[in-house]
Every structure is written in structure tokens, then in C-alpha cells.
Coordinates of C-alpha atoms in Angstrom, one line a residue:
Chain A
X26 CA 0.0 0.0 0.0
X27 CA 2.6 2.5 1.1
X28 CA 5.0 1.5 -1.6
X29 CA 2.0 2.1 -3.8
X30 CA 1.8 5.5 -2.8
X31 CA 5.3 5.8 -3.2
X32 CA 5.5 4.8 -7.0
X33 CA 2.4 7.3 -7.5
X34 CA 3.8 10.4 -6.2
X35 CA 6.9 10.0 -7.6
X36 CA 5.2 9.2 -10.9
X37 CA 3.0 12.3 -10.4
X38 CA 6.4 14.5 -10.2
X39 CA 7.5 13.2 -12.8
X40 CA 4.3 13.8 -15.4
X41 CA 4.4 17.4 -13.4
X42 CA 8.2 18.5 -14.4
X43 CA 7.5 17.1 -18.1
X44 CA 4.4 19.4 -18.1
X45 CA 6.3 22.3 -16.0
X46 CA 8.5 22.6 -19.3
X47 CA 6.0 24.7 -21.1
X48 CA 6.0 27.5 -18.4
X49 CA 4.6 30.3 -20.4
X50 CA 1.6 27.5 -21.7
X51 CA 0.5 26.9 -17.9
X52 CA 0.9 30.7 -17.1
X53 CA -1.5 32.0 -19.5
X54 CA -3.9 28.9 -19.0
X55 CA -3.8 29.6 -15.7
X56 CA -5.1 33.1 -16.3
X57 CA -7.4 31.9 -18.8
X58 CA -8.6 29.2 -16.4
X59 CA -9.0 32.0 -13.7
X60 CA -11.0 34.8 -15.8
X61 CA -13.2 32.0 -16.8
X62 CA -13.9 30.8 -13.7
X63 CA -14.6 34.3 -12.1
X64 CA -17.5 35.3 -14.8
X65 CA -18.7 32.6 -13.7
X66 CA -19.3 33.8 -10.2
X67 CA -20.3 37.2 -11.4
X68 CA -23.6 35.4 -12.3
X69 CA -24.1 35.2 -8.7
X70 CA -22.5 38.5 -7.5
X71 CA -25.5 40.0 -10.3
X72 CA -28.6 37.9 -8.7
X73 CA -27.7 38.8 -5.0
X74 CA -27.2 42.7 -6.2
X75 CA -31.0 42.3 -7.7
X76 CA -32.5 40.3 -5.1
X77 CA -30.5 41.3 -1.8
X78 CA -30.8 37.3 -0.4
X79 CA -31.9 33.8 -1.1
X80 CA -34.2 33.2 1.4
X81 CA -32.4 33.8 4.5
X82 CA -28.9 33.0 2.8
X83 CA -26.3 35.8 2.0
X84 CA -23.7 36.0 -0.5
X85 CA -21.0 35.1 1.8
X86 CA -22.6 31.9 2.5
X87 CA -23.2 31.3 -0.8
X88 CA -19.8 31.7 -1.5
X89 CA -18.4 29.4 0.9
X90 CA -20.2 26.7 -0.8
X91 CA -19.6 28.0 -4.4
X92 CA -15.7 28.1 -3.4
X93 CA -15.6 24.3 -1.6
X94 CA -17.1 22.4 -4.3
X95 CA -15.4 23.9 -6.9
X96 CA -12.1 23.4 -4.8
X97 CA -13.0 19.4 -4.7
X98 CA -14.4 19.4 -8.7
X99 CA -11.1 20.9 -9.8
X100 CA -8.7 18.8 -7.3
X101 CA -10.7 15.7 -9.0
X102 CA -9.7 16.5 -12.5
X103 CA -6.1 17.0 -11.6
X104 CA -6.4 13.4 -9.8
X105 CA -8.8 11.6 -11.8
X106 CA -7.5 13.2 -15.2
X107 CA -6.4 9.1 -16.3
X108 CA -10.2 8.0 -15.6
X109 CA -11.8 11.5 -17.9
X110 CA -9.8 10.0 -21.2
X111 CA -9.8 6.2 -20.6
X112 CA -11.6 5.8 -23.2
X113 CA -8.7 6.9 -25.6
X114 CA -6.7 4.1 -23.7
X115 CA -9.3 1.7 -24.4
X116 CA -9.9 2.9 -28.1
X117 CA -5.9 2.5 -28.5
X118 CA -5.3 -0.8 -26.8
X119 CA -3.2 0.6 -24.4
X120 CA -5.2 -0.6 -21.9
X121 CA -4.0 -4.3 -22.6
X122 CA -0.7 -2.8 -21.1
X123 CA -1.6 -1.8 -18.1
X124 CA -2.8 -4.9 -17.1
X125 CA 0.1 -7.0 -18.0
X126 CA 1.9 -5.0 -15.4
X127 CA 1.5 -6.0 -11.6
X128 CA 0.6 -3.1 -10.3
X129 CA -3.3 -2.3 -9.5
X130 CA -4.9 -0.7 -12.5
X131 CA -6.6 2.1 -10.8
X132 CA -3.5 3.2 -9.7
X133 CA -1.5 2.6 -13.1
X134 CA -5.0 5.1 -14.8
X135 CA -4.5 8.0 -12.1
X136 CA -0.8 7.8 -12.4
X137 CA -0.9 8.3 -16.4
X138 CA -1.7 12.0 -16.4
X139 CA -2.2 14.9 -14.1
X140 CA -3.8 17.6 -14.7
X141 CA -2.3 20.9 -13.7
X142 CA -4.0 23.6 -16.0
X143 CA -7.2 23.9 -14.3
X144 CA -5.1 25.2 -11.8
X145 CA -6.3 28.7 -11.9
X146 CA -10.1 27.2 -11.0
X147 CA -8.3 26.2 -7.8
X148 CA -7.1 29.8 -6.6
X149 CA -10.6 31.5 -7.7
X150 CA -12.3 28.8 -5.4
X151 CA -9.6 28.9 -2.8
X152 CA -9.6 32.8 -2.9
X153 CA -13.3 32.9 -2.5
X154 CA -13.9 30.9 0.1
X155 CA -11.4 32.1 2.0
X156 CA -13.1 35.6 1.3
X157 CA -15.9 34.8 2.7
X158 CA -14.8 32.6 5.5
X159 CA -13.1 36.3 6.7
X160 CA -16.1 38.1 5.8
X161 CA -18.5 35.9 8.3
X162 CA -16.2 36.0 10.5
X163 CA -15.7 32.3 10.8
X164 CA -13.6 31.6 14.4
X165 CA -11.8 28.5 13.2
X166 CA -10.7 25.9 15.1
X167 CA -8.5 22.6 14.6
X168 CA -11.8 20.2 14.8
X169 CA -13.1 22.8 11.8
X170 CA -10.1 22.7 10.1
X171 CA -9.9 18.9 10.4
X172 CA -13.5 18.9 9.0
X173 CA -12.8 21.3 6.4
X174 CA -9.4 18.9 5.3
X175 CA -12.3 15.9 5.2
X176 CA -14.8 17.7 2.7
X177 CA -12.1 18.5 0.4
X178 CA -11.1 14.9 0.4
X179 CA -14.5 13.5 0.3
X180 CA -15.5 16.0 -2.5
X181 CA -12.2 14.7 -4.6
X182 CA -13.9 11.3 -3.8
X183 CA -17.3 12.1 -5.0
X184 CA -15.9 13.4 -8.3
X185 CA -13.2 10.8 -8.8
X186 CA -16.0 8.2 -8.5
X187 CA -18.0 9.5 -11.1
X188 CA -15.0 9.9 -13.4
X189 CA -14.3 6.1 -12.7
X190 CA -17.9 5.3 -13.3
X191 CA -17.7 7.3 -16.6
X192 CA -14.7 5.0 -17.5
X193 CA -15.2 1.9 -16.5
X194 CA -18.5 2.1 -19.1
X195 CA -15.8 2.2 -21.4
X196 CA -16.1 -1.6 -21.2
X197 CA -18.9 -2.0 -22.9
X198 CA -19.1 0.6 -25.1
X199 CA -15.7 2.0 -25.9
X200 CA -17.9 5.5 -26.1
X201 CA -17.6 7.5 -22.4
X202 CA -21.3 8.1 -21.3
X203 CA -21.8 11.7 -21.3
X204 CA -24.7 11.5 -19.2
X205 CA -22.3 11.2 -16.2
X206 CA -20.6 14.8 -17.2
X207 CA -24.1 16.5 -16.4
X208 CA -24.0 14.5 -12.9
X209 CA -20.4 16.3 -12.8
X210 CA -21.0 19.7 -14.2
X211 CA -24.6 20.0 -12.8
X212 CA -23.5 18.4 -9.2
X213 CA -21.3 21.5 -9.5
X214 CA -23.5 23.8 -10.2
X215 CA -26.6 22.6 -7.8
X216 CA -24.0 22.5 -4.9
X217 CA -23.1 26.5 -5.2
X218 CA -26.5 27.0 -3.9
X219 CA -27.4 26.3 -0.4
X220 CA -29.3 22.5 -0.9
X221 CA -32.7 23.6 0.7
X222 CA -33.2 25.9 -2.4
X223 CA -33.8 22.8 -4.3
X224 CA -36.8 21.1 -4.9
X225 CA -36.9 17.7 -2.5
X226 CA -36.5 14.9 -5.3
X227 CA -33.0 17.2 -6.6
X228 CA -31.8 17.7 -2.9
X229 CA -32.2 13.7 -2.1
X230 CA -30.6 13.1 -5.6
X231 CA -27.5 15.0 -4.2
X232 CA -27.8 13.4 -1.0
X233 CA -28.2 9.9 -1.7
X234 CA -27.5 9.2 -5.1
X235 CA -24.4 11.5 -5.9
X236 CA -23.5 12.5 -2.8
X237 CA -22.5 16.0 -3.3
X238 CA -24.2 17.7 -0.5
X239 CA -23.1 15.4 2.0
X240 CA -19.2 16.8 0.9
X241 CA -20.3 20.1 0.5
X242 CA -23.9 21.4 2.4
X243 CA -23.6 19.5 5.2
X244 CA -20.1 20.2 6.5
X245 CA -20.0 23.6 5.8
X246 CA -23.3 24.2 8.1
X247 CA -21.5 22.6 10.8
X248 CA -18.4 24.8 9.9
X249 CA -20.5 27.8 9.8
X250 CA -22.4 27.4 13.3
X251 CA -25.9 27.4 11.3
X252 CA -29.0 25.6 11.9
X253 CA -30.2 23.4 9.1
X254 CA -33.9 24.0 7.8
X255 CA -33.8 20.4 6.4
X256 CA -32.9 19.6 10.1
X257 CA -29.8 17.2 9.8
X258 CA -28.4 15.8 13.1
X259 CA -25.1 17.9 14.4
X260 CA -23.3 14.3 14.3
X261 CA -24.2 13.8 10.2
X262 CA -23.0 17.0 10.1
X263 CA -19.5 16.2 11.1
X264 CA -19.3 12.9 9.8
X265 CA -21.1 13.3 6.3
X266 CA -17.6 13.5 3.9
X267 CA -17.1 9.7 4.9
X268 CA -20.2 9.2 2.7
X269 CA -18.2 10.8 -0.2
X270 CA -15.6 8.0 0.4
X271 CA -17.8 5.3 0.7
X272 CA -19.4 6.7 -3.2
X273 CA -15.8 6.0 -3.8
X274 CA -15.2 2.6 -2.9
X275 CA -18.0 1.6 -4.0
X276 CA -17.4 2.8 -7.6
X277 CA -13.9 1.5 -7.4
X278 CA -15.9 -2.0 -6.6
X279 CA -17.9 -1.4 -10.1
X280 CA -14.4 -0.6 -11.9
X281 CA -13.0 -4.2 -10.6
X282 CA -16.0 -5.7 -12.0
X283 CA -15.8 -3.9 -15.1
X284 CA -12.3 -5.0 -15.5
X285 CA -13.2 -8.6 -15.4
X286 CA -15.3 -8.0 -18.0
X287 CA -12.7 -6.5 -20.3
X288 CA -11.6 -7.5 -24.0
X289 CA -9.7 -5.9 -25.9
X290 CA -10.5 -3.6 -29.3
X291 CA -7.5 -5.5 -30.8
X292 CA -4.2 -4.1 -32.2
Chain B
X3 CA -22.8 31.0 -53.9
X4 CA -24.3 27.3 -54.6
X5 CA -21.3 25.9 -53.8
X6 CA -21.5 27.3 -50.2
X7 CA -25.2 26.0 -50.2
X8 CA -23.9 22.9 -51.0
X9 CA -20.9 23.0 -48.4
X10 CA -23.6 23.9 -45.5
X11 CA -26.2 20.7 -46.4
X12 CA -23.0 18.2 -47.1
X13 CA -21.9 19.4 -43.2
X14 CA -25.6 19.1 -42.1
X15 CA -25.5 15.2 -42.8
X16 CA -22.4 15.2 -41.1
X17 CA -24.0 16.9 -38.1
X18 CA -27.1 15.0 -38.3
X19 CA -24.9 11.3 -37.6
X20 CA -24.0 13.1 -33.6
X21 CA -27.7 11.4 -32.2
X22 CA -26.2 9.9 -29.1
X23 CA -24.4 13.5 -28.5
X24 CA -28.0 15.3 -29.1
X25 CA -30.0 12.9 -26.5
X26 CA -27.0 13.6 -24.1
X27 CA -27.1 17.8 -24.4
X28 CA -31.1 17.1 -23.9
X29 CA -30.3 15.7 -20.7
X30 CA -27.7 17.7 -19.6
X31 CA -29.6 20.9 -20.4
X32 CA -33.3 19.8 -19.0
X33 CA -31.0 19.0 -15.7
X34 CA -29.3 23.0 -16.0
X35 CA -32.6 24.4 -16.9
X36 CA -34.5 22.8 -13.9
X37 CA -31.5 24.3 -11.4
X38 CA -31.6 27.4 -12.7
X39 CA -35.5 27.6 -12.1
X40 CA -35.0 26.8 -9.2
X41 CA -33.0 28.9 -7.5
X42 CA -35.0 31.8 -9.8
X43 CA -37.7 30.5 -7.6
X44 CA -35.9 31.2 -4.6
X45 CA -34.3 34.5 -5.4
X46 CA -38.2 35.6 -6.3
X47 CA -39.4 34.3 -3.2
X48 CA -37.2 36.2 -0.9
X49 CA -37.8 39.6 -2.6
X50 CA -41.2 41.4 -2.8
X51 CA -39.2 44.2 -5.2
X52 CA -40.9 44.7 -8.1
X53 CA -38.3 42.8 -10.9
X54 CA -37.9 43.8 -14.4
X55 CA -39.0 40.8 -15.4
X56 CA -41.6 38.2 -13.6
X57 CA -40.9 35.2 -12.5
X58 CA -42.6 33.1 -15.5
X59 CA -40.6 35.6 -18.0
X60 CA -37.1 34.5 -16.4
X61 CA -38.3 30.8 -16.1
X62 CA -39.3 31.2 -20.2
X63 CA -36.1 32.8 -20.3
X64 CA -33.9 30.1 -18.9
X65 CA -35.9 27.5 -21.1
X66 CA -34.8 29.8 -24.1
X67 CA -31.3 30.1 -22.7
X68 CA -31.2 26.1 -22.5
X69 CA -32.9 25.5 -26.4
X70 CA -30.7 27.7 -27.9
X71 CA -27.6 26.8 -26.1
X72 CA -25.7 24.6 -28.3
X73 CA -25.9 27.9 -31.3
X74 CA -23.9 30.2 -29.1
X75 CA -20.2 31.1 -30.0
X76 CA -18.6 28.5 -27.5
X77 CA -15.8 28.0 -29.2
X78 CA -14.7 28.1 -33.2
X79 CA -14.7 25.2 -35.8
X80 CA -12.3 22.7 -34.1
X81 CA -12.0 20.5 -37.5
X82 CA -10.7 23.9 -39.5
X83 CA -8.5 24.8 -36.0
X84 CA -7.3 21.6 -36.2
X85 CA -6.5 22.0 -39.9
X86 CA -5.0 25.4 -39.6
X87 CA -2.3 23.9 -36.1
X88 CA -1.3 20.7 -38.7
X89 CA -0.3 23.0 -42.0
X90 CA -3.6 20.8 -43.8
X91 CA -4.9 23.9 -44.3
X92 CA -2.8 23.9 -47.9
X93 CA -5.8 22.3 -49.2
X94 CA -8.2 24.6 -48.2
X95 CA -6.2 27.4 -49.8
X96 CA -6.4 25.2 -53.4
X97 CA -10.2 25.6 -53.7
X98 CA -11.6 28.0 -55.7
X99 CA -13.3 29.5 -53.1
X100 CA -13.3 32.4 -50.8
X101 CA -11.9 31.0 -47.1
X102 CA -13.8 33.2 -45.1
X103 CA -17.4 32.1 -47.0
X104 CA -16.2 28.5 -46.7
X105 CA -15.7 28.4 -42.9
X106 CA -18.7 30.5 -42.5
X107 CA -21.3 28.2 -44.2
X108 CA -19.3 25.0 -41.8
X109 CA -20.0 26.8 -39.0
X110 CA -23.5 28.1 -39.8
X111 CA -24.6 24.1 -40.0
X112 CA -22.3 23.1 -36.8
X113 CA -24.6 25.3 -34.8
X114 CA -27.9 24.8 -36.4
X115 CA -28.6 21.3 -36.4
X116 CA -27.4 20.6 -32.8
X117 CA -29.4 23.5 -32.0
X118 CA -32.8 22.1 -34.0
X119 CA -31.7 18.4 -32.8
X120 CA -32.1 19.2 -28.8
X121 CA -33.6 22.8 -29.3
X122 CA -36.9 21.8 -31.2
X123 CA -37.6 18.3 -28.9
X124 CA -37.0 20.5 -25.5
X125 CA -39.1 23.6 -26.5
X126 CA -42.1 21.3 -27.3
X127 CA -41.5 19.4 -23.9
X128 CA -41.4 22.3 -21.3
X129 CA -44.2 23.9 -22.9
X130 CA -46.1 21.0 -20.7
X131 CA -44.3 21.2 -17.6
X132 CA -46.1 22.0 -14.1
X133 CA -46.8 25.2 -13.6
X134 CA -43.6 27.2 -12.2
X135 CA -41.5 25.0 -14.8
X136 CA -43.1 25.7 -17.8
X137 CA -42.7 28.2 -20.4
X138 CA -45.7 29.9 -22.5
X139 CA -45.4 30.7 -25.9
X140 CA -44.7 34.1 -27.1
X141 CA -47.1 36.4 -26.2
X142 CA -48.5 37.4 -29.6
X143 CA -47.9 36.3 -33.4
X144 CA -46.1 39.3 -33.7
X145 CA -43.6 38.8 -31.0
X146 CA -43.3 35.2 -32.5
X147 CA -42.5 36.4 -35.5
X148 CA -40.0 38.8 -34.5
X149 CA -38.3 36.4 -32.4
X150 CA -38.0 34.1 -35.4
X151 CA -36.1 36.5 -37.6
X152 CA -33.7 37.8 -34.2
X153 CA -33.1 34.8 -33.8
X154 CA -31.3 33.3 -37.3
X155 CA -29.8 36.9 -37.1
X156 CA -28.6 35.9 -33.3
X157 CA -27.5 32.7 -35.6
X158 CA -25.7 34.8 -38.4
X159 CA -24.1 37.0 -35.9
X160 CA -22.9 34.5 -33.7
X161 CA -21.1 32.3 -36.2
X162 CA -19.4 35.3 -37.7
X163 CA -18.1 35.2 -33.9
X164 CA -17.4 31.9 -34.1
X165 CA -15.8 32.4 -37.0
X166 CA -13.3 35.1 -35.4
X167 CA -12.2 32.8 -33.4
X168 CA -11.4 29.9 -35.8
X169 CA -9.4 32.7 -37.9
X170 CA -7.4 33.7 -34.6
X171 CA -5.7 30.0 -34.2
X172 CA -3.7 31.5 -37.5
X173 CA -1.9 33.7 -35.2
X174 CA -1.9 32.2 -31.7
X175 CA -1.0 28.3 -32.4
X176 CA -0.9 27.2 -28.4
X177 CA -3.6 30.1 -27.3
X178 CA -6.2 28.0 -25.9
X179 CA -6.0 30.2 -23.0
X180 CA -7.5 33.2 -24.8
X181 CA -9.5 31.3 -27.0
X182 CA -11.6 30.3 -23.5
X183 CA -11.8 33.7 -22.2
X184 CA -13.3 35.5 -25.1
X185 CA -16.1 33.0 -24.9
X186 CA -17.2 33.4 -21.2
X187 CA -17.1 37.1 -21.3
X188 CA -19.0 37.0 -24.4
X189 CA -21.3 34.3 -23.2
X190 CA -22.0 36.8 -19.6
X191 CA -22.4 40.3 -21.8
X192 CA -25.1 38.4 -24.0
X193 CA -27.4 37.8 -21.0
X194 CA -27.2 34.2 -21.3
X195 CA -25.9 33.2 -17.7
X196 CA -28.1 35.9 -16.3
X197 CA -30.8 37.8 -18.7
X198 CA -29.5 41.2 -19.1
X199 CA -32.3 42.6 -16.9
X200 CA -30.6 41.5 -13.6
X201 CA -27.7 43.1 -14.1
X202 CA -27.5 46.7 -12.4
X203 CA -29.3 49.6 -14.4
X204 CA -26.2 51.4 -15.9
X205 CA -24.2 48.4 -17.3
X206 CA -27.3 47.6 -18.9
X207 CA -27.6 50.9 -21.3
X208 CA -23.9 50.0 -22.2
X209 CA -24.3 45.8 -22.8
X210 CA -27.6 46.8 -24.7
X211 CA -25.4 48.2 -27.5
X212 CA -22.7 46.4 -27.3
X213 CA -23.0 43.7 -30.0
X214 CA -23.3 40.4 -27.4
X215 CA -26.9 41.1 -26.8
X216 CA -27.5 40.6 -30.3
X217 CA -27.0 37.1 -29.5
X218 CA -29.3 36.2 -26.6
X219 CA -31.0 38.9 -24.6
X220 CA -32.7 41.2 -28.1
X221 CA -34.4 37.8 -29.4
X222 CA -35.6 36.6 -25.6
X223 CA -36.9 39.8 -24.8
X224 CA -39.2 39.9 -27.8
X225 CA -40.8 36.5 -27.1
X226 CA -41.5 37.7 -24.0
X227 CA -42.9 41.0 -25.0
X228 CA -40.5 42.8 -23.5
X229 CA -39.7 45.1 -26.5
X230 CA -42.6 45.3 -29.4
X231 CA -42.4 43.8 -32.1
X232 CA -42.1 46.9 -34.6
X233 CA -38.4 47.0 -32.7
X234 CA -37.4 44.7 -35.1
X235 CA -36.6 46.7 -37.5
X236 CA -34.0 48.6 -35.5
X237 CA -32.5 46.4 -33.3
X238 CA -32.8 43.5 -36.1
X239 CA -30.9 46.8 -37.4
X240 CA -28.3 46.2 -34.6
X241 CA -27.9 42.5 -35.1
X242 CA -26.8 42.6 -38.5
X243 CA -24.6 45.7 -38.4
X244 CA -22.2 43.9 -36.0
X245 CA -22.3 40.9 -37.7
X246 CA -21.2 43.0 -40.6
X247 CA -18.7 44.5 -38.4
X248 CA -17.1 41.0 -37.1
X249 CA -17.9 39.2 -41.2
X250 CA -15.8 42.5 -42.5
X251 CA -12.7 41.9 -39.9
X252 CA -12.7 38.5 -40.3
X253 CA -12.1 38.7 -44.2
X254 CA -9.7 41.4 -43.8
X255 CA -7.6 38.3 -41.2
X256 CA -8.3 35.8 -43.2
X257 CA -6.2 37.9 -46.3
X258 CA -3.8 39.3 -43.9
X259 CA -3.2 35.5 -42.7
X260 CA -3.0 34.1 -45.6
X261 CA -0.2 36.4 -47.0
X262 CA 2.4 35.1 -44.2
X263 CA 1.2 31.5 -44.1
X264 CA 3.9 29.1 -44.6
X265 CA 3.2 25.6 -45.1
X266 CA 6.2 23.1 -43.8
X267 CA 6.4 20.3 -47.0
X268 CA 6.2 16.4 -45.7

């Protein structure tokens, strides 16, 4: 396990330094990446200046959740970059390699690429949930930071998991389901708005089907001292990003099956 | 000109084989439009303002915004980006036709038929949705009929966009960076991530003339009644002098481009 870990980063560095060659090509992607990514968010700086709130939330608030999951969505594409074009390793028959080697094949997929230009995504959410962490006046301690740590893991988890689901369809029909990218994209965008806001069969969807509010809603009320109007316990609270894990195994469980299943396009 | 008719219905059988990309854009779009309404919902619910438009205008709106999604400028023609990056572009250059014209009737099909494949189905389906979901139809014949016409000028005007952007791979070979960012702000000024109406009352007198709202917010607004129908003769006006603006730079690159192209033998 550890000397798993230990093959991974290193060959993480080494995909990094390779893509660290083109300096001025992640600069200015980064900046692209970054404007992008902060039109976005005027969408919701324009509503609030219209409407004032969203039924008893501010702007901050909304922020803090805008600026997590997008920290976790971004993180999972750097990660789970492998998994998003497997299907190009499948097409190619390079997937036949991977398996001859005796290594775990999850690991050998995330270790093929990482994905560093969505890297300016990651500083706009970072920057704006630290913005309004200091503008609620969040008094943070190390059990919140601890929890905090768990959601961004959890949400990697969540989005890593569908990216393996994505791919391990792959198996059968060599064409990624882009079904799952609306899960991705519109888990995103659900998740920047406080869950309550949704109707009930989209807010259990997010819950217990993908479970982006349980790395996302339900941390961050605990983090923010505030009562839910769906009423969640105070324990789910501080224990839902496990759930995000669990989403993970349990997709990792679907890749090994998927795996068995496998046969090659041919050379 | 027949044989850029002929060009744009050879690339709309092209277009027509992407079914299983269609039925997946429905999805994805019914599952953006419902969010949106949502949270319109909520906004509308925690303010007793009077808005510039009601709630079942922005809800119509979003529906709109969602149907007409897969016309907008996104991005330029990858296949001719592709061809300009790899020097294949030679070829173009051998046919007896004028570059510019050629890309432009590509890209007029690459965003029409998506646009009528998941466009046409979803408008006909959320004109039966629950009340709070659904959209009416325009408010009078008239304000149909001036959508129709804003909208293939939104059509025209945003492929001569589109086109801009396929032209500017000739200069910037690795400048995927840019080519991102003109979309987004383009995509924002046009009113389609939030109708123009919302946005606070100063901007909008500016972003009304600017030539983005050509592309979403000038045809929404007249289905919805917003603006009469007799506009359409000067802000239809509008449309088509900035797509003559962006058609008239982007011959003037294309020339300029070609002049210092240099194709690498092999």
C-alpha cells in the first residue's frame, strides 16, 4: 500500500516536471482558467445585487459553498485526469498494457496524467472561500479545520468516482457516457446553492444518489455554526464527507468488476 | 454562392450522424434548466421588489437560454482549427473559393442542427411542464415572429463570432487560454448566464449596444414582450450591423493571414 503511494507520487512529479516545461503555456492557462472561472461567479454576485438574499442565505454563505465544491471538482480532475480520457486508452489498446503490469490498475490510470492547468479554477475557489470565510467572521478551530481537510477529500472522492464510473463504461461501449458529465458539471452547479433551495426529489438526488451535499452542504453548516432548515443531526453534520468515500469505494468496486469483464479492441 | 449552399447541407449530414451526443445535451440541459428555475424561484421568493421581469418571464427565459444553447459562439470550428495547427490547411487554400465564406457556411450548420436536434424536442416538452417550470409561448404572433427572424440573425451574428475565433488559431497556435476567455465574457455580456435585466441599471444601457446582446438577450426579450415587435426593424438593425462588423474583420484576417502562411512540405 505505502510502496504504492510511493510509486504514485513520484510518478505524479514526474508527469508534473514534463508538463512544467512549457511554463509560459501553464501561465497563461492559468489566467485563462482563472478569468473564466470568475465570470462565472459574477452570475451570482449580479442575482444577489438584484435580489438582496436567497431566502435567509447571503452572498458570503453562498460563497463558501460555491468556493468548496469547486475546490474538490477541480482537485478531482487533476487526480482523476487518467479516468476522464480512458476511453482513448481503451480505443488504442493501451489498456492491454496496463494490465500485464503487476501493479493495481486504478492506480496505473491516475498515475498516467495529471492535470495541472485547471489550476487557476483552484485559486478563484480557494480565494473565494477564503473571502468569505473572513467576511462571516468564521472563528476556526483545529476540529473545523480537520473537518474542512475531510470535505475537500470526500469531494475529490465524490468526483473521482463518477470519473471512474464514466470510464469503467468504457467496457462496454468504448464511447464514455456523457450523461455522467451532467451528474459532474450539474452536481457542480446545484452545490453552489445552499441544498434547501432545491426542490426535494433534486436535494435527495444530491444526497443519496451523488453525494454531493453530504461533501459540500452539510459540512460547511457545521463549519458555519448554522441551523439546518432540512434539520440534519449535528453528528451527520461532522461525519457526512465519509459518505463521499464510501461513493468511492463503492465505484472503485464497479471498476474491478468492469475490468473482469474487459476485452480488448485489438491491435 | 451554390457551392457554399452545398458545403452547408453536405456538413448538415455530417451533423445529423452526432444522435447519441444530441440525446445527451437534452439531458444535460433539462438538468441545467431545472436548477436554474430553481434557484429563480428562490431569489423571487425572498424579494417582494418589483423585478424587471416576472418570475414566469425569467423561467421562459432560462428555457430559451437552454434551447438555444448549443448555437452560441462557444468556441470556433475545431476541424478547421485543427487543420490550420497541422499546416492541412494547404488544401483549403487550393479551392476555388473564398476561405472566409467556406468556414462561415461549416460553421452556420455546426450550430444549427445541434441547436434544432435538442432545441426543437426541449421547447415542445417544457411547454407541458407544471406550472412554475413551464414556459408559454410568445405572447403574440407578432412577438413570434420577431423572435423568429432575431433569432437566425442571433444565428448569423454569432457564427461570424465563431468564425473570429477559428481565424485567430492562424496567429496564436498554443492560445487555448484566450481562446476560453473570449467565450465566457461574451457568453455573460449576451445575458445568457443571467438575462441582461438583472444586471445593475447602468451596465445595462452599455451591454444593450454592445453587440453580445445581439445574441441572446434582443431575441428573448421579444418572445416575452419585453420590447414590441415593430423593434425589429432597429434592433434586427443592430444584429446585422455587428455581424457585418465582425464578417468585415474576419475577411480582412483571413487575407492578412494568408499572406504570411507558410506551409512546412512532408
Amino acid at each position: 500500500m505505502l510502496d504504492s503511494l510511493k510509486l504514485y507520487l513520484k510518478l505524479i512529479r514526474i508527469n508534473i516536471r514534463s508538463q512544467m516545461q512549457y511554463k509560459a503555456s501553464f501561465i497563461l492557462f492559468t489566467i485563462g482558467n482563472l478569468v473564466v472561472t470568475i465570470i462565472e461567479f459574477v452570475a451570482i454576485l449580479v442575482l444577489f445585487a438584484r435580489f438582496g438574499s436567497l431566502q435567509g442565505w447571503q452572498l458570503e454563505e453562498v460563497a463558501m459553498f460555491y468556493g468548496l465544491i469547486n475546490i474538490g471538482y477541480v482537485l478531482s480532475e487533476a487526480f482523476g485526469r487518467g479516468f476522464d480520457t480512458f476511453d482513448l486508452q481503451v480505443i488504442s489498446g493501451e489498456f492491454d498494457r496496463v494490465l500485464l503490469r503487476p501493479r493495481a490498475t486504478e492506480l496505473q490510470i491516475i498515475a498516467h496524467d495529471f492535470l495541472l492547468l485547471r489550476f487557476g479554477r483552484f485559486l478563484q475557489g480557494l480565494a473565494i472561500f477564503m473571502w468569505a470565510s473572513v467576511n462571516l467572521g468564521i472563528i476556526w478551530n483545529p476540529a473545523k479545520v480537520v473537518l474542512l481537510i475531510f470535505s475537500v477529500i470526500g469531494g475529490i472522492a465524490v468526483f473521482t468516482g463518477l470519473l471512474i464510473m464514466q470510464a469503467t463504461m468504457c467496457f462496454w461501449s468504448t464511447q464514455s457516457l456523457e450523461v455522467m458529465n451532467s451528474f459532474t458539471y450539474g452536481g457542480v452547479y446545484a452545490l453552489q446553492w445552499p441544498l434547501p433551495i432545491l426542490n426535494r426529489w433534486f436535494a435527495s438526488f444530491f444526497i443519496f444518489v451523488v453525494p454531493v451535499a453530504c461533501v459540500n452542504y452539510f459540512p460547511l453548516l457545521a463549519i458555519m455554526e448554522k441551523p439546518d432548515v432540512l434539520q440534519s443531526p449535528l453528528w451527520f453534520q461532522w461525519t457526512s464527507p465519509i459518505v463521499g468515500v464510501i461513493f468511492l469505494m463503492v465505484s472503485l468496486a464497479v471498476w474491478r468488476f468492469g475490468v473482469r469483464h474487459y476485452r480488448s479492441t485489438g491491435s | 454562392m451554390k457551392a457554399y449552399i452545398s458545403i452547408f447541407r453536405l456538413r448538415v449530414a455530417v451533423q445529423l450522424q452526432y444522435r447519441a451526443a444530441a440525446a445527451a445535451a437534452l439531458f444535460t440541459q433539462f438538468f441545467f434548466g431545472f436548477v436554474i428555475i430553481m434557484v429563480y424561484h428562490a431569489f423571487y421568493a425572498s424579494s417582494s421588489q418589483v423585478q424587471p421581469m416576472s418570475l414566469q418571464q425569467a423561467v421562459a427565459y432560462a428555457w430559451l437560454g437552454q434551447a438555444t444553447f448549443r448555437m452560441q459562439p462557444w468556441n470556433g470550428d475545431q476541424e478547421v482549427m485543427a487543420m490550420i495547427r497541422s499546416g492541412n490547411v494547404a488544401y483549403e487554400m487550393c479551392r476555388p473559393l473564398n476561405l472566409y465564406f467556406l468556414w462561415y457556411s461549416r460553421l452556420v450548420s455546426l450550430r444549427l442542427v445541434p441547436t434544432m436536434m435538442t432545441g426543437i424536442p426541449m421547447f415542445i416538452v417544457v411547454l407541458f411542464l407544471p406550472t412554475g417550470f413551464k414556459a408559454a409561448l410568445p405572447v403574440s404572433a407578432a412577438a413570434g415572429g420577431a423572435w423568429f427572424l432575431s433569432i437566425f440573425m442571433a444565428l448569423l451574428l454569432g457564427c461570424a463570432i465563431s468564425n473570429l475565433i477559428t481565424i485567430s488559431s492562424m496567429w496564436t497556435i498554443a492560445g487555448d487560454g484566450m481562446q476560453r476567455i473570449f467565450p465566457a465574457v461574451i457568453m455573460v455580456l449576451s445575458g445568457l448566464i443571467v438575462p441582461l435585466a438583472f444586471f445593475p441599471d447602468r451596465l445595462q444601457q452599455l451591454l444593450r449596444f454592445l453587440p453580445f446582446s445581439g445574441l441572446v438577450d434582443i431575441p428573448f426579450r421579444f418572445y416575452l414582450g419585453m420590447i414590441p415587435a415593430s423593434d425589429i426593424f432597429s434592433l434586427g438593425l443592430l444584429q446585422l450591423f455587428w455581424t457585418g462588423v465582425f464578417v468585415i474583420i474576419g475577411i480582412r484576417l483571413v487575407s492578412m493571414g494568408m499572406k504570411r502562411v507558410v506551409v512546412q512540405g512532408g
